mmCIF file of C-alpha atoms in Angstrom:
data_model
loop_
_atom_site.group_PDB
_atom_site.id
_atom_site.type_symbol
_atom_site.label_atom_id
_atom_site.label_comp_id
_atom_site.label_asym_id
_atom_site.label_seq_id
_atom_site.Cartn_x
_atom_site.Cartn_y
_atom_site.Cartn_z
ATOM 1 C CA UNK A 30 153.512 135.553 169.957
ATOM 2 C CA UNK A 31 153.655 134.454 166.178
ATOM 3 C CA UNK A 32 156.613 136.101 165.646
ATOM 4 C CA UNK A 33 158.328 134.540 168.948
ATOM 5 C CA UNK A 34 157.148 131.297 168.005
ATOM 6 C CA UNK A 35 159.298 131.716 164.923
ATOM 7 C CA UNK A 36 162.222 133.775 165.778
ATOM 8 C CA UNK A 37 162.879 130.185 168.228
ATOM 9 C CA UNK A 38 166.968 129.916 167.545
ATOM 10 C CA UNK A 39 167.939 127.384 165.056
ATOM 11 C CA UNK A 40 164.535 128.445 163.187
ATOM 12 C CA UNK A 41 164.850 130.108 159.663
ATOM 13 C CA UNK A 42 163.110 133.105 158.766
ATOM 14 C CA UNK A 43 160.334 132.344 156.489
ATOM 15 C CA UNK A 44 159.659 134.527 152.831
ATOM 16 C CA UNK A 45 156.962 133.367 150.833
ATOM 17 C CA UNK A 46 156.625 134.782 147.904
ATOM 18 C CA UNK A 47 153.111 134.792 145.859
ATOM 19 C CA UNK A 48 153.808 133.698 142.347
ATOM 20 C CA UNK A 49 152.263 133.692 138.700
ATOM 21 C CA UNK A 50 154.317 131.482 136.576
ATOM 22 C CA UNK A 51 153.164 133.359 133.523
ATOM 23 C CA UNK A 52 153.953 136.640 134.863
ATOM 24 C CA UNK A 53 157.553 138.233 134.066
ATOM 25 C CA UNK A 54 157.769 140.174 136.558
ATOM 26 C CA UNK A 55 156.994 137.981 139.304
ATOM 27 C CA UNK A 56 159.314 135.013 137.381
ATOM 28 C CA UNK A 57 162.168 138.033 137.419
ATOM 29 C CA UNK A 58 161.307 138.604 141.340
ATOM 30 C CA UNK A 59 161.438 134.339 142.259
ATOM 31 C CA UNK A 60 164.798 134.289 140.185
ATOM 32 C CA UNK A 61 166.190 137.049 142.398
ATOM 33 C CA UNK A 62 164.846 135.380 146.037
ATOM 34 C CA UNK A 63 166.857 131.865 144.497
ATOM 35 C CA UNK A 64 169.685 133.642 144.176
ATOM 36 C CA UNK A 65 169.829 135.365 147.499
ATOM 37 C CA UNK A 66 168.576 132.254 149.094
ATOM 38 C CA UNK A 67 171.649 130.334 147.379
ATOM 39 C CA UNK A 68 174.191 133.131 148.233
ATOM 40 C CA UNK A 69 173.458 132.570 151.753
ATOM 41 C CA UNK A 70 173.380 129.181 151.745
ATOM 42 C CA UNK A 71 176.524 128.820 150.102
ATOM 43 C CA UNK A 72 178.117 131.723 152.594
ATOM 44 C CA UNK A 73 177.084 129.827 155.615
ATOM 45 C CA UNK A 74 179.635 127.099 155.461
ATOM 46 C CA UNK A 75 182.311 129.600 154.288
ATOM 47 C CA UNK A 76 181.710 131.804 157.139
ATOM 48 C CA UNK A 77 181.896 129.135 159.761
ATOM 49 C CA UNK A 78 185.707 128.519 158.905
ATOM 50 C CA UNK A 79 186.270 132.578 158.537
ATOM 51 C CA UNK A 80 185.813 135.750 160.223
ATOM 52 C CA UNK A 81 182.956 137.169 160.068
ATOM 53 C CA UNK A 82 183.720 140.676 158.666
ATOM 54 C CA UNK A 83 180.219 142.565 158.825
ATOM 55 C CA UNK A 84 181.152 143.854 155.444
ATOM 56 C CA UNK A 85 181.046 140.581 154.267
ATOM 57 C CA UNK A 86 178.311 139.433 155.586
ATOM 58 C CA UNK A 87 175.575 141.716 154.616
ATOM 59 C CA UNK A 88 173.639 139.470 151.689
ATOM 60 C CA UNK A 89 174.570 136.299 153.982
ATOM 61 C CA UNK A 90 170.597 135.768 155.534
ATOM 62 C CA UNK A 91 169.839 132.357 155.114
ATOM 63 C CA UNK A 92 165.853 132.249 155.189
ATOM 64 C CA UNK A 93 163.726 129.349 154.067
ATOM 65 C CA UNK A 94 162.030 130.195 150.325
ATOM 66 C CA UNK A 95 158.246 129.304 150.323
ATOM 67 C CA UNK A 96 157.128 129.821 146.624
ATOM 68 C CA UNK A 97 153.083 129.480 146.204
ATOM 69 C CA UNK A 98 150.710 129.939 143.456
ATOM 70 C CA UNK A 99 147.405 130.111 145.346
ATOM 71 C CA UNK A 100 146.053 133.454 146.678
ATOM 72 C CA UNK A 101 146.324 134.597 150.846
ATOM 73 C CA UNK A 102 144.100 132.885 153.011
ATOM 74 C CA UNK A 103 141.634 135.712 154.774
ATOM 75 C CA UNK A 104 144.161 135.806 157.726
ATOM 76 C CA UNK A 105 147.203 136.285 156.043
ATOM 77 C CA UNK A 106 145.814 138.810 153.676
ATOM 78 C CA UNK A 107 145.008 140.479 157.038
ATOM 79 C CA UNK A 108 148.085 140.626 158.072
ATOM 80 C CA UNK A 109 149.982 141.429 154.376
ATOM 81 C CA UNK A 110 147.988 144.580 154.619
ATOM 82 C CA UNK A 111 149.265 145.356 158.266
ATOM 83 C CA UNK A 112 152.704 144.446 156.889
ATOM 84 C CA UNK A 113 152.070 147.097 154.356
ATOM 85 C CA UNK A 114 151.238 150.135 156.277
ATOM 86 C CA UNK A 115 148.257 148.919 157.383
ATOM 87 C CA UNK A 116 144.042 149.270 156.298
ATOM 88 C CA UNK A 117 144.263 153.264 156.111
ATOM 89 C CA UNK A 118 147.275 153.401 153.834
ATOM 90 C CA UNK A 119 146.086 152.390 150.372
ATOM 91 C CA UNK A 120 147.749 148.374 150.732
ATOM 92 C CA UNK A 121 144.449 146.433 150.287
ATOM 93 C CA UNK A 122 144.325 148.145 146.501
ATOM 94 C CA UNK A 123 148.077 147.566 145.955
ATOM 95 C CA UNK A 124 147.295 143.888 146.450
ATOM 96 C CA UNK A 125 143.621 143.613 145.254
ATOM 97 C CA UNK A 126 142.511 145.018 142.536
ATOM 98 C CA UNK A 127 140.036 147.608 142.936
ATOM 99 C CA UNK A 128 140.250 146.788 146.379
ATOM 100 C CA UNK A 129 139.188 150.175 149.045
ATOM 101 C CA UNK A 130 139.474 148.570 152.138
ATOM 102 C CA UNK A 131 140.757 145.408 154.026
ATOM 103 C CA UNK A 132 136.953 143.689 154.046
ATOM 104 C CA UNK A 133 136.679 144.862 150.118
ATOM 105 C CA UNK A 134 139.772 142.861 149.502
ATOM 106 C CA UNK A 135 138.917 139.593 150.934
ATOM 107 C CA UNK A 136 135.455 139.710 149.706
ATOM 108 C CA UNK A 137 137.415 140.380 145.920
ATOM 109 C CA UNK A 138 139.926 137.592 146.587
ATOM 110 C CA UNK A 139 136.918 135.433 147.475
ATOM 111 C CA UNK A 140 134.717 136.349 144.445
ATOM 112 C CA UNK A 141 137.363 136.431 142.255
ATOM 113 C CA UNK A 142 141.500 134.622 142.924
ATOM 114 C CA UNK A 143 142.904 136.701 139.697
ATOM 115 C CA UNK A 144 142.536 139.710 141.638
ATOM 116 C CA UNK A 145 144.963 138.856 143.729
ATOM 117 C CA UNK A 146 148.267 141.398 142.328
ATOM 118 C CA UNK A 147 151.699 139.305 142.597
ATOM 119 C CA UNK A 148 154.406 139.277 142.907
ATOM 120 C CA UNK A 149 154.261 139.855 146.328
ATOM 121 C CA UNK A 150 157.036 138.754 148.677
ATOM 122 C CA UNK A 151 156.329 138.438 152.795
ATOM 123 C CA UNK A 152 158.479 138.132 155.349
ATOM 124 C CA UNK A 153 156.449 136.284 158.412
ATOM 125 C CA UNK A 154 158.915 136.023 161.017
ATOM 126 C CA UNK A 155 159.633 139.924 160.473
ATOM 127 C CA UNK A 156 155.982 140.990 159.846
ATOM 128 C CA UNK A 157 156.996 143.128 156.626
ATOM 129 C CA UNK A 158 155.817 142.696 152.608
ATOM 130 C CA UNK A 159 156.595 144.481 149.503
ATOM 131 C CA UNK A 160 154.498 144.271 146.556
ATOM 132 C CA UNK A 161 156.005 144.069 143.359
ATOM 133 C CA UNK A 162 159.059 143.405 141.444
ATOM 134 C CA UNK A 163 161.882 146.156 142.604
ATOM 135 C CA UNK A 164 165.139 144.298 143.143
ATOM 136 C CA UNK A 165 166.697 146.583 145.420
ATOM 137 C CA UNK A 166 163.460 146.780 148.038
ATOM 138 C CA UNK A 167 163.289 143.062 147.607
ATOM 139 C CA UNK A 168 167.053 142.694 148.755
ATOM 140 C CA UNK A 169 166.546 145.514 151.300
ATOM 141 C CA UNK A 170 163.672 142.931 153.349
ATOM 142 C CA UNK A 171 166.357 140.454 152.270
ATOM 143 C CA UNK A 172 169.323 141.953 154.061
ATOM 144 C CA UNK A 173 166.867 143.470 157.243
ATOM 145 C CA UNK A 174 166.224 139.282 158.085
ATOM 146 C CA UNK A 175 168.437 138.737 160.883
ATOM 147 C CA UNK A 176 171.491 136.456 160.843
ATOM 148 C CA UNK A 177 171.763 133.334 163.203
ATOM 149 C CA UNK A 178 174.359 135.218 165.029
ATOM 150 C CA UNK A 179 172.006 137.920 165.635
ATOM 151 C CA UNK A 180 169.194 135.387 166.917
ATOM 152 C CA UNK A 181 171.141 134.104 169.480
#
């Protein structure tokens, strides 16, 4: 249901990504989600007046950029951790520190915000997340958002 509720046509995928200013890494990963956010954007008006050669097309996802300081809310660190394999696979520590479980890492994030690891970039309307700052998974989620064509 949440993801039909999104994937409405005419509705942009949503990627929030989960900053710290005065982290490089996660500066280096909101530089690279601007730029693939502007690509498409500037694409989109170029590819209504052209054909639309797949080849062409494949960094052209327009997708609506949420950038946020503050920690996951209980819920959506729920569902991060599905996102990320889920509570048996070893996410909840990727994205908590010290974290052994999904109830271990909201009780951390509740005691304690910092422990919250970022960058980490989610993709709602797809249900996927990737923790940290490798370009080439980030543009991978990037390219997997479907196109407006595709939606339709």
């Amino acid at each position: 249901m949440f993801k039909r509720l999104f994937g409405e046509h005419g509705a942009k995928n949503v990627v929030t990504l989960f900053h710290k200013p005065s982290s490089q890494a996660s500066t280096r990963v909101l530089t690279i989600l601007k730029q693939a956010n502007a690509q498409a954007v500037s694409h989109a008006t170029e590819d209504q007046a052209s054909s639309h050669d797949p080849q062409n097309n494949a960094e052209r996802t327009e997708f609506e950029l949420d950038v946020t300081e503050a920690p996951p809310t209980s819920d959506q660190l729920k569902n991060i951790i599905e996102y990320l394999g889920g509570a048996n696979s070893g996410a909840a520590g990727k994205i908590v520190s010290g974290a052994s479980s999904e109830s271990d890492a909201i009780r951390k994030l509740k005691e304690n915000a910092e422990s919250f690891q970022r960058p980490l970039v989610v993709d709602w309307n797809q249900g996927k997340a990737f923790a940290g700052e490798d370009e080439s998974e980030i543009m991978k989620l990037i390219r997997s958002i479907p196109k407006e064509t595709d939606k339709a």
